[in-house]
Short mmCIF file of C-alpha atoms (C1' of nucleotides) in Angstrom, two decimals:
data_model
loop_
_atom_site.label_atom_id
_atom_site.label_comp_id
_atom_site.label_asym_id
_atom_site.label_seq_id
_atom_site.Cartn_x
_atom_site.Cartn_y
_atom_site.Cartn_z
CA UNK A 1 160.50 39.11 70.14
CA UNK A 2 162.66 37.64 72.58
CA UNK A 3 160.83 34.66 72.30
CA UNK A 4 161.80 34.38 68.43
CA UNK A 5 165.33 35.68 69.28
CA UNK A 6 166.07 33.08 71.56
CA UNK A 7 164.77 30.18 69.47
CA UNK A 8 166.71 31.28 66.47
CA UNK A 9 169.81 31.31 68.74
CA UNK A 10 169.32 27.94 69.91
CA UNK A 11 168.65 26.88 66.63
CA UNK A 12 172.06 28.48 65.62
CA UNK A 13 173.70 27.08 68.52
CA UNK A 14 172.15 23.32 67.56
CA UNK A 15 173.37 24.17 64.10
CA UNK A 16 177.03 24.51 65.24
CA UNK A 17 177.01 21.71 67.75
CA UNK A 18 175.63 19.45 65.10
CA UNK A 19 177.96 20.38 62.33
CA UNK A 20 181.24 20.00 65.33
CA UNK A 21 179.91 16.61 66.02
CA UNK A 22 179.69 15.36 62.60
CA UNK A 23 182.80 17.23 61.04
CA UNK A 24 184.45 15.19 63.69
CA UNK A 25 182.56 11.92 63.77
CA UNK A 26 183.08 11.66 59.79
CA UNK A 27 186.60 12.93 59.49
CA UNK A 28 187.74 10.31 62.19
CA UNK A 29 185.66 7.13 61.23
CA UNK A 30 184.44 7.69 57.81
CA UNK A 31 180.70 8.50 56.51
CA UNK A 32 179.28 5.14 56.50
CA UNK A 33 180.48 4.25 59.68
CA UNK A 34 178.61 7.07 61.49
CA UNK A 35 174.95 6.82 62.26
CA UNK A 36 172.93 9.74 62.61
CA UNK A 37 172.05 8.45 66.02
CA UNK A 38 176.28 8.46 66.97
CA UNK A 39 175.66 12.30 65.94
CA UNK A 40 172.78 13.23 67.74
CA UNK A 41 174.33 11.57 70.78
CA UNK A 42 177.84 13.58 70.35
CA UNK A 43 176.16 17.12 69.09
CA UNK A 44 174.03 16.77 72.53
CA UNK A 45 170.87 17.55 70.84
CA UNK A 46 167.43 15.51 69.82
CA UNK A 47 166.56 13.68 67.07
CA UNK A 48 164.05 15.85 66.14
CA UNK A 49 166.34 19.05 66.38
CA UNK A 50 169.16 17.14 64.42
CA UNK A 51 166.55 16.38 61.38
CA UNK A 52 165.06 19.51 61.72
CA UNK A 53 168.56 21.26 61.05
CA UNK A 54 169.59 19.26 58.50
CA UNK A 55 166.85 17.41 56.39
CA UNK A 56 168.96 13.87 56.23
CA UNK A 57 172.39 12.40 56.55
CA UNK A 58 173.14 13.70 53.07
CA UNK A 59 172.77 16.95 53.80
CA UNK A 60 174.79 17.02 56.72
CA UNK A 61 177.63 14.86 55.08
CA UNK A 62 177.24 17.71 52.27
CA UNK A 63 177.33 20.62 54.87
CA UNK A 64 180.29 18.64 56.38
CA UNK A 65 182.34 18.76 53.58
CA UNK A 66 181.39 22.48 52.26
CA UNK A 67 182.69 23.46 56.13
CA UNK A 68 185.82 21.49 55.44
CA UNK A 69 186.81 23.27 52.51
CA UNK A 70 186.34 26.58 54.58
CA UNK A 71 188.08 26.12 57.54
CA UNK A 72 190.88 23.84 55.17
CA UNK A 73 191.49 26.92 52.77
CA UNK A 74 191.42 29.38 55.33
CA UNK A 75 193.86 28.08 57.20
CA UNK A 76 195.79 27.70 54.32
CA UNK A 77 195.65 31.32 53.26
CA UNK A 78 196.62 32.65 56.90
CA UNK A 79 199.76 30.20 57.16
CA UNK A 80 200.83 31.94 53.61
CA UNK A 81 199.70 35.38 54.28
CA UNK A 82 202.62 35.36 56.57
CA UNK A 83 205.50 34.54 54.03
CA UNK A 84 206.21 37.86 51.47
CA UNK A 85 209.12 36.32 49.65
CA UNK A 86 206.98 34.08 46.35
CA UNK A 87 209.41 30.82 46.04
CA UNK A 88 209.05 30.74 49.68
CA UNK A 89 205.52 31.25 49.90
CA UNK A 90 204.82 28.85 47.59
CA UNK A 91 207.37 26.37 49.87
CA UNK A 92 205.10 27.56 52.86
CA UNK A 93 202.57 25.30 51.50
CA UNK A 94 204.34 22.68 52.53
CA UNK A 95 205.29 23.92 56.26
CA UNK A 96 201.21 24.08 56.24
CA UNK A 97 200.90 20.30 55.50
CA UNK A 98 203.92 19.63 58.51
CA UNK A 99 201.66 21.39 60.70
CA UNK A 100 198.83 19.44 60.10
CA UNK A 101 200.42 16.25 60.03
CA UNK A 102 201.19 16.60 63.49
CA UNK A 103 197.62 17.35 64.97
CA UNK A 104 196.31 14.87 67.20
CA UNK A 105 193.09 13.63 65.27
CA UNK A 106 194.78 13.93 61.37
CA UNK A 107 193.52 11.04 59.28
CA UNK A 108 194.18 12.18 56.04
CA UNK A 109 192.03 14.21 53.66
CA UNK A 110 188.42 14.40 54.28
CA UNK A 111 187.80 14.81 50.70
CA UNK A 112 189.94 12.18 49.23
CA UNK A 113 188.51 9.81 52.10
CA UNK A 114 185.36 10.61 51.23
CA UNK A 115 185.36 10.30 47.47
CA UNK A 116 187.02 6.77 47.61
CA UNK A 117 184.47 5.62 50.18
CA UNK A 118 181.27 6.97 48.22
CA UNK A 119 183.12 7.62 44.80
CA UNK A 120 181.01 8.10 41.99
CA UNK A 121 178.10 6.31 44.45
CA UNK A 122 177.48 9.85 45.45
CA UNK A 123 177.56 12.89 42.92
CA UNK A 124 177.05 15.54 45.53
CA UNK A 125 179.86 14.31 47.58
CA UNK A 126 182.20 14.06 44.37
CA UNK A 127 181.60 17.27 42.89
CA UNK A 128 182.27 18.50 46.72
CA UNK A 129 185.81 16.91 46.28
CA UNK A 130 186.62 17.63 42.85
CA UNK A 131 185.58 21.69 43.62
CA UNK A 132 188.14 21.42 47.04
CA UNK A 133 190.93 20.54 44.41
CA UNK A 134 190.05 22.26 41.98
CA UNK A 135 190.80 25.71 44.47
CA UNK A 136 193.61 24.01 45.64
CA UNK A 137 195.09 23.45 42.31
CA UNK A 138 194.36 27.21 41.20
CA UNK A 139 195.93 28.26 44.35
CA UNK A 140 198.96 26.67 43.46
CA UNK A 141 198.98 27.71 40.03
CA UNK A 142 199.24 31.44 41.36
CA UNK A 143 201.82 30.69 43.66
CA UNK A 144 203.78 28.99 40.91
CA UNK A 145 203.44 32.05 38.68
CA UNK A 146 204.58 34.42 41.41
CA UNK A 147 207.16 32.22 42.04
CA UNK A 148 208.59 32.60 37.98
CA UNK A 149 207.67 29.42 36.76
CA UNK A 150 208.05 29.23 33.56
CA UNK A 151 204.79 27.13 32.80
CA UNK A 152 202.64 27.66 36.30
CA UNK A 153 200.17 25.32 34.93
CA UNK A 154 202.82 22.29 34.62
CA UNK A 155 204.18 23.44 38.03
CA UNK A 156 200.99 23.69 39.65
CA UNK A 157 199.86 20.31 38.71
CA UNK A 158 203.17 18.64 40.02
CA UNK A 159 202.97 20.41 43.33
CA UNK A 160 199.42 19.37 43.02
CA UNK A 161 200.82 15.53 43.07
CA UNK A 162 203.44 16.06 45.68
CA UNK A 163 200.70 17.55 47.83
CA UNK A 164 198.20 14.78 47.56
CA UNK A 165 201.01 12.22 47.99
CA UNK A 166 202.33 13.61 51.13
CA UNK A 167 198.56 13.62 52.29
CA UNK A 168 198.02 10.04 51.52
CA UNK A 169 201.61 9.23 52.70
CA UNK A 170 201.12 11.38 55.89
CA UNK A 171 198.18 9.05 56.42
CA UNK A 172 199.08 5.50 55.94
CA UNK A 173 202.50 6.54 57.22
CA UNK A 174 204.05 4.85 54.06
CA UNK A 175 206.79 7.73 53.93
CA UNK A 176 209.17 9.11 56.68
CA UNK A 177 208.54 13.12 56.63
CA UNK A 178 206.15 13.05 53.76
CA UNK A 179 206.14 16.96 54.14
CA UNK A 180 209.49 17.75 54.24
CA UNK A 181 209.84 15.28 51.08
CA UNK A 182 207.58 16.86 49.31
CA UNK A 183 209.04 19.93 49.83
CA UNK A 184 212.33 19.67 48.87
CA UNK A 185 211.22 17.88 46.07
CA UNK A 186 209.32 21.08 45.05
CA UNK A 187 211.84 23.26 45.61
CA UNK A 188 214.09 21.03 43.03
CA UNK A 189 210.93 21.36 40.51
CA UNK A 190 211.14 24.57 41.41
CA UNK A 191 214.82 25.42 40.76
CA UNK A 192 214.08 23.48 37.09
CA UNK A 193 211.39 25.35 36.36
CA UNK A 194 212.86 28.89 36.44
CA UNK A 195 216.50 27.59 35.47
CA UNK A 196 216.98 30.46 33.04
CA UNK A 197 219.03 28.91 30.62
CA UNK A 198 217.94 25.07 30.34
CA UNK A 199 215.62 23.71 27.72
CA UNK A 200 215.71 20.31 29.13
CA UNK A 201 213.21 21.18 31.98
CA UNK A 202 210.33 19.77 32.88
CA UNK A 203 207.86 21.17 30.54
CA UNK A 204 206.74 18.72 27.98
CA UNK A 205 210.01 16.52 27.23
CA UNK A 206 208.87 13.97 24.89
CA UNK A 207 206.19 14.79 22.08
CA UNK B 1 188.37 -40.47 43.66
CA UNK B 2 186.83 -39.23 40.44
CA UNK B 3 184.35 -37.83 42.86
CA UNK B 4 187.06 -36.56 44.97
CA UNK B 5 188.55 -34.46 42.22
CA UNK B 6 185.99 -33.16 40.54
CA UNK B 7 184.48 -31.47 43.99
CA UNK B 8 187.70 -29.73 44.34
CA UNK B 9 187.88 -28.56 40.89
CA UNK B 10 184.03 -27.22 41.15
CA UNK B 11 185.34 -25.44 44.61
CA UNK B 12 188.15 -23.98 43.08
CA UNK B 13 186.01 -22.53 40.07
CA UNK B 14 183.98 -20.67 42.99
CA UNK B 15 186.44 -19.20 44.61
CA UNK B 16 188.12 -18.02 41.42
CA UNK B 17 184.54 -16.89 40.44
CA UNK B 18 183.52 -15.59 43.74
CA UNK B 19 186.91 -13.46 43.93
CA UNK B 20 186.75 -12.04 40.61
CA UNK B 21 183.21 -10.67 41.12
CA UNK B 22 184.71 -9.34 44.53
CA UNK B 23 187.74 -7.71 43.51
CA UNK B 24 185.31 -6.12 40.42
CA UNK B 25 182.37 -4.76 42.53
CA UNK B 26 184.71 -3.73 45.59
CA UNK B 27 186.98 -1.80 43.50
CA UNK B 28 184.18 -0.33 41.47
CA UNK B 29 181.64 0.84 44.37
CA UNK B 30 183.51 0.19 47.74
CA UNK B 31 183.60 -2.47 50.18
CA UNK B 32 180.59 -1.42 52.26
CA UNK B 33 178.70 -0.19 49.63
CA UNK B 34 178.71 -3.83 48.42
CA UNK B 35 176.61 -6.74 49.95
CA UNK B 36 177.25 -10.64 49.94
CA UNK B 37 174.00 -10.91 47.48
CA UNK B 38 175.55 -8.68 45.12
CA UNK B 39 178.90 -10.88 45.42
CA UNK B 40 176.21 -14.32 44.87
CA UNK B 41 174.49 -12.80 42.05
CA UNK B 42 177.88 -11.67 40.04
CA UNK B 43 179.76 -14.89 40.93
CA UNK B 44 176.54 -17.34 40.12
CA UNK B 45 176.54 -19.22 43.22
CA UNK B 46 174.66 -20.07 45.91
CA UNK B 47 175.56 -18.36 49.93
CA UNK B 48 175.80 -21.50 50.68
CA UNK B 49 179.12 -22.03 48.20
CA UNK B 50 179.97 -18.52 49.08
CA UNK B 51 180.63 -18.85 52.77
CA UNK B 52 182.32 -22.49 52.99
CA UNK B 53 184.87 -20.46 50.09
CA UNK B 54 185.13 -17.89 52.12
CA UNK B 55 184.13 -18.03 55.75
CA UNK B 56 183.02 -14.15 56.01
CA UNK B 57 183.05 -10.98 54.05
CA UNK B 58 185.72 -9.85 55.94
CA UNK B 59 188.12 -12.90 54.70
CA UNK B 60 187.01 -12.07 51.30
CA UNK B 61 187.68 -8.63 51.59
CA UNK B 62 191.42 -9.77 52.99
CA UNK B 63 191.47 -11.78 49.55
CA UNK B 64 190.53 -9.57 47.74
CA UNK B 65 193.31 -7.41 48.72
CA UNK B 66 196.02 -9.94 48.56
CA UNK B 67 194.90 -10.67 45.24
CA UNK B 68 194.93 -7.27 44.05
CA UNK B 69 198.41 -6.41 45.49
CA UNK B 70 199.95 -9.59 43.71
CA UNK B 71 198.41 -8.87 40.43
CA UNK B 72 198.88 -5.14 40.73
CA UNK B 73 202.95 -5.80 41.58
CA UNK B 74 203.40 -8.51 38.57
CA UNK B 75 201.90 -6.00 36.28
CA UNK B 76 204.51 -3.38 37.60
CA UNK B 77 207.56 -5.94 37.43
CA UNK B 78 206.00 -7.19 33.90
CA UNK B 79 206.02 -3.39 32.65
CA UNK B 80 209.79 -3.03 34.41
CA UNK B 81 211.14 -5.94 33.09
CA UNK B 82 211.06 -4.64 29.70
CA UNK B 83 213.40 -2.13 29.80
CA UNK B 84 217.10 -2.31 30.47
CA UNK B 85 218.27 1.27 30.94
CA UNK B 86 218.41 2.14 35.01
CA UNK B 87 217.26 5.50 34.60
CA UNK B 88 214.52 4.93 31.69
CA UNK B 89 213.46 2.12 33.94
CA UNK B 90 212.55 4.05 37.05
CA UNK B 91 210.64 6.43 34.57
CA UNK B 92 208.93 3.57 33.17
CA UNK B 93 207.15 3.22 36.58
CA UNK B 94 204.76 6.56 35.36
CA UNK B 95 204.30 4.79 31.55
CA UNK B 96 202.68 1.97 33.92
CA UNK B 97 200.52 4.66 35.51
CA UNK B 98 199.66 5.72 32.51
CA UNK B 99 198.78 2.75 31.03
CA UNK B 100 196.69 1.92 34.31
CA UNK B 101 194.91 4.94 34.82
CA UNK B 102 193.87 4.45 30.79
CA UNK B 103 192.04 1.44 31.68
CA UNK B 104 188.38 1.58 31.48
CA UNK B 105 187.41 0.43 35.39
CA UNK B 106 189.98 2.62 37.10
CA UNK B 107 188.66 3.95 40.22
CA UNK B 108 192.05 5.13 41.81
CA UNK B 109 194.01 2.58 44.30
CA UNK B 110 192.07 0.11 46.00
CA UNK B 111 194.48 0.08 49.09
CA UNK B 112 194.02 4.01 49.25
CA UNK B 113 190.26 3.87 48.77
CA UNK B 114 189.55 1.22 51.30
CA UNK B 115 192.53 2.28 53.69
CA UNK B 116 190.19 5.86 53.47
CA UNK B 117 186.90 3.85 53.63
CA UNK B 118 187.81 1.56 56.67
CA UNK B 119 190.62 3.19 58.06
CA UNK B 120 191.89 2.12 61.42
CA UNK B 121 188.34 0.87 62.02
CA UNK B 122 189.69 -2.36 60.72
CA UNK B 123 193.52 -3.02 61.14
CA UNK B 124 193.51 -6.28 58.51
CA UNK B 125 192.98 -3.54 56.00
CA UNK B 126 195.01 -1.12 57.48
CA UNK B 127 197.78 -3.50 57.46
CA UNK B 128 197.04 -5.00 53.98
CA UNK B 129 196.96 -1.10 52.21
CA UNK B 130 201.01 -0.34 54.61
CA UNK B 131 202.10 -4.02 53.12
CA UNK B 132 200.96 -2.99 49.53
CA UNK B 133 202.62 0.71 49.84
CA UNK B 134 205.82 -0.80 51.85
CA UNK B 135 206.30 -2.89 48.49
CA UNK B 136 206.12 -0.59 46.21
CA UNK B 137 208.15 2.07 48.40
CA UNK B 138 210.82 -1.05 48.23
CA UNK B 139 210.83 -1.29 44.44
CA UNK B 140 211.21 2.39 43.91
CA UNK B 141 213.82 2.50 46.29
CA UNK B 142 215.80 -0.07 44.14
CA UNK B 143 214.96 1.93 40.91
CA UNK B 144 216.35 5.23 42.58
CA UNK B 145 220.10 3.44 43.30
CA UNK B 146 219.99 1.81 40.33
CA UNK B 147 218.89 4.91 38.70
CA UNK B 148 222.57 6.37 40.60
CA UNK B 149 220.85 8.90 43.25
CA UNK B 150 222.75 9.87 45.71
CA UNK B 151 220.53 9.19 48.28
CA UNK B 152 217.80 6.25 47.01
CA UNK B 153 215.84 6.51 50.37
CA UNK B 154 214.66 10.01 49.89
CA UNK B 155 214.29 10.02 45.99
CA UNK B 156 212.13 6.54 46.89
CA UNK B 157 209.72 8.74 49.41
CA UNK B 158 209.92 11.29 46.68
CA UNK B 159 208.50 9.27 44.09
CA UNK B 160 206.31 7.75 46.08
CA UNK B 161 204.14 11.39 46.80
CA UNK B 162 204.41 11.47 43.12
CA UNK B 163 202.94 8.21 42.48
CA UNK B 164 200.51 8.47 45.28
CA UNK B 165 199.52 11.97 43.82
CA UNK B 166 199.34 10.78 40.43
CA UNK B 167 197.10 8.23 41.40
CA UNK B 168 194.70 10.34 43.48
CA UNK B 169 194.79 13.19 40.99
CA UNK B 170 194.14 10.40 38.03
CA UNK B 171 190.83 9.02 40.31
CA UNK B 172 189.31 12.14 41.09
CA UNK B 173 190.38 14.09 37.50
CA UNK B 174 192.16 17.00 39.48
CA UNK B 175 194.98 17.09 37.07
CA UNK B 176 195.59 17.08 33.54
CA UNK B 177 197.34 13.74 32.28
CA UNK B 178 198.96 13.16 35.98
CA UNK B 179 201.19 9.88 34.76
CA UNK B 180 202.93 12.44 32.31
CA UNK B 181 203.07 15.34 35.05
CA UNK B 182 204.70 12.90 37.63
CA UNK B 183 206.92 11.39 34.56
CA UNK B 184 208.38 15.03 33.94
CA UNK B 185 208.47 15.71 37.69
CA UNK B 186 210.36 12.34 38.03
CA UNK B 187 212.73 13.08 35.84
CA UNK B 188 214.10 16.58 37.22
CA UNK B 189 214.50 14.78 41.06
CA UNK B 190 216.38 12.42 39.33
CA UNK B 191 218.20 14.60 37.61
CA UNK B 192 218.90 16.89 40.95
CA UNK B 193 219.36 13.74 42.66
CA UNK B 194 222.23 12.52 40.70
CA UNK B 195 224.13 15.59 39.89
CA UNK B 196 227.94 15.82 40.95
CA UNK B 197 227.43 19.43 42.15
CA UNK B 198 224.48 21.70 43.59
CA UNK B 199 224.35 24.02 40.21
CA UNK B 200 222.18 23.23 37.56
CA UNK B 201 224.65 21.65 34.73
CA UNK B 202 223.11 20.08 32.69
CA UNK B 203 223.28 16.41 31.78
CA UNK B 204 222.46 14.91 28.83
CA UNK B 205 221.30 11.85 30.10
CA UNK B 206 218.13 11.71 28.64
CA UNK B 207 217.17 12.22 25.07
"C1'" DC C 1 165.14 -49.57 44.63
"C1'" DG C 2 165.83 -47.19 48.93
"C1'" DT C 3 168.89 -44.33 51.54
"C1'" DC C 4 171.98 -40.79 52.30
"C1'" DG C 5 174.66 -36.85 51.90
"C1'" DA C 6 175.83 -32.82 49.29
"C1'" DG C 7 174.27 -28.69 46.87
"C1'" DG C 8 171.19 -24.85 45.48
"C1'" DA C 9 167.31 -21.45 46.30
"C1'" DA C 10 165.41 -18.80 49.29
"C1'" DA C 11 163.37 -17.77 53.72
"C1'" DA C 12 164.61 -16.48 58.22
"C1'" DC C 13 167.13 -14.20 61.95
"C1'" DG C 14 169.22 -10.65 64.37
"C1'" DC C 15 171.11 -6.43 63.94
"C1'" DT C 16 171.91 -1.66 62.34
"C1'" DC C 17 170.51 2.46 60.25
"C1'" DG C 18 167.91 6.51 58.42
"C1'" DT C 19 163.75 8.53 59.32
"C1'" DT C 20 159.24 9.34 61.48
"C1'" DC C 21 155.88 9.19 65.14
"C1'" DT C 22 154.11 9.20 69.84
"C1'" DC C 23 153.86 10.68 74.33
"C1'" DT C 24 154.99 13.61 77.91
"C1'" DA C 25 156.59 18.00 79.99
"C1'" DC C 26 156.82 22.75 80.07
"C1'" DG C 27 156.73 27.65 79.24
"C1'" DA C 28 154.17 31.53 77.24
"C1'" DT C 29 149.84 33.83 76.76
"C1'" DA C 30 144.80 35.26 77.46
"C1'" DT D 1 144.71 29.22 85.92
"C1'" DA D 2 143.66 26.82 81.56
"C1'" DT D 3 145.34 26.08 77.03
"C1'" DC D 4 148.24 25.64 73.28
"C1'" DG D 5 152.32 25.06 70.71
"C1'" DT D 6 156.83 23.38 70.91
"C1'" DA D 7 160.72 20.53 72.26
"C1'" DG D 8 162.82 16.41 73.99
"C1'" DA D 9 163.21 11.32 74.80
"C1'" DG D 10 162.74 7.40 72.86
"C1'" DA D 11 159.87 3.88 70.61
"C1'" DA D 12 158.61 2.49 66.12
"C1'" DC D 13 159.04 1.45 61.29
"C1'" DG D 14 160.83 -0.17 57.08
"C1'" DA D 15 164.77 -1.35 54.62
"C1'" DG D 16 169.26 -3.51 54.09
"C1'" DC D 17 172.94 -6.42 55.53
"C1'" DG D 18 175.80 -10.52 57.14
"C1'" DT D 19 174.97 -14.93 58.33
"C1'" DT D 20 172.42 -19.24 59.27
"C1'" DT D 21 168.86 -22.41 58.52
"C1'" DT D 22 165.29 -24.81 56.11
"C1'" DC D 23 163.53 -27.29 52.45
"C1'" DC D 24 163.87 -29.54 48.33
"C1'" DT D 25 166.36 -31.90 44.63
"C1'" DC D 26 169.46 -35.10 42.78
"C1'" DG D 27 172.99 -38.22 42.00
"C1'" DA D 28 175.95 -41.99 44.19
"C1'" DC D 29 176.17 -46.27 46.41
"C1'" DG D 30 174.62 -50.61 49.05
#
DNA sequence: CGTCGAGGAAAACGCTCGTTCTCTACGATA
DNA sequence: TATCGTAGAGAACGAGCGTTTTCCTCGACG
């Protein structure tokens, strides 16, 4: 039994090394660009191991992106699990993109990287993306409720854009701040969308 | 010199043919994803033609680029042009979106997608999607003075996240109608951007 | 009419990549 | 100790790609 034991735990531990090597590989140079043989090389493992772990390349790009999601929307919920107050929970969410702006290897989001390089090319990899958003876009929706929005769901989908924008800004370095832009612009979307007496707010101006 | 003349007509018919099928399958499946047959076999002529036009995939793909920022800015300043009003006209910069993101081939940005695809693995791109981006940040800083904001550089960054998002959000289908969400969004920075005081008074300024 | 140069079709070349196969080494077990 | 199954290293394979070359055709010009 120790025999089994300790296979399965190397087997585990080639798991992890494999997924570390190709989360980063992917994330810093795209899918395309990374051969399997780049991976095997980084991960410290065989070629045999590597296939036997994942089946192919698409299953490890899939795996990839499913551990993404995890470790994205985890991080997420501890940076906001700190903040009690709603509006400025719901403003934390923008103190989490500053943070991640700044780390060393950020190139933007693996997600929207990856669906504009594959696209509708490769359904697994868009329904991978679409589901990341789609959580995202329900986590803001709750955090705009709690907040007082008026409409959450109008709310929610504007944050939505001045999070992806600061992403994509963050990572061609088109904007100056694109984090603390995006979150004072929320907080003005904010203030409009609980003014208490306005009816000229944002929620559907023009029929 | 009959001769003359009618070579260089026949040359510029291929390159006008060879970048049109380009700029179509590149936009439409991504730059790697796309081979120099593919290009041949959409523009109807020969590798040959294809590489004295353009001396290596990599110029094309810089053409392509080019091409796709001028057209994509004189459709902007067409759709700008149009209107006289300073505020309606920096609004009229989401109608655009929304007329784009309507079209039947829209696959997003191409400066975003291949900026995500390539990345810093090839700075001509790189530098091609910040040109594109710098633009546009440019012309929406213009809009926002014109518009009267009190301070046009960070209402320009602020519509840019919008625009970027509402792009993004309009590729991958994350939000509902995200040309009208950015619109609405637009419209209360602007509003919060050109008010005397900090309070919310309200001002008429838009029917 | 014979020659020549340009142009098109397609083969060829060299390379990369995803995936599989071979060969060798080694550790566990009877 | 002899054997067997497994793992690792790396060659091998087949496909695709960017690019070049070959071969053939054809029209212009002396």
């Amino acid at each position: 039994m120790d025999g089994i034991r300790q296979v399965r735990m190397d087997e585990e531990e080639a798991r992890r090394r494999i997924l570390d090597a190709a989360e980063r590989l992917f994330y810093a140079r795209g899918i395309q660009a990374v051969g399997m043989d780049q991976i095997r090389d980084a991960a410290g493992v065989s070629l045999k191991r590597l296939y036997q772990c994942y089946a192919s390349k698409d299953a490890l790009v899939e795996a990839y992106l499913e551990h993404r999601d995890r470790r994205w929307n985890d991080a997420l919920a501890d940076h906001l699990g700190r903040v009690g107050e709603p509006c400025e929970r719901m403003l934390a969410v923008f103190g989490f993109l500053a943070e991640w702006f700044g780390t060393a290897d950020f190139r933007g989001c693996s997600f929207i990287n990856a669906f504009g390089e594959l696209g509708p090319a490769s359904p697994p990899v868009a329904a991978a993306a679409r589901a990341h958003k789609r959580t995202l876009r329900e986590r803001l929706r709750t955090l705009a409720a709690e907040a007082g929005a008026a409409d959450p769901d109008v709310l929610a989908d504007q944050l939505l854009l001045l999070v992806e924008g600061a992403i994509v800004a963050a990572a061609m370095g088109t904007a100056a701040d694109p984090a603390e832009r995006a979150r004072s612009a929320a907080r003005a979307l904010l203030d409009a969308a609980t003014a208490p007496d306005h009816t000229l707010v944002s929620r559907q101006s023009h029929p």
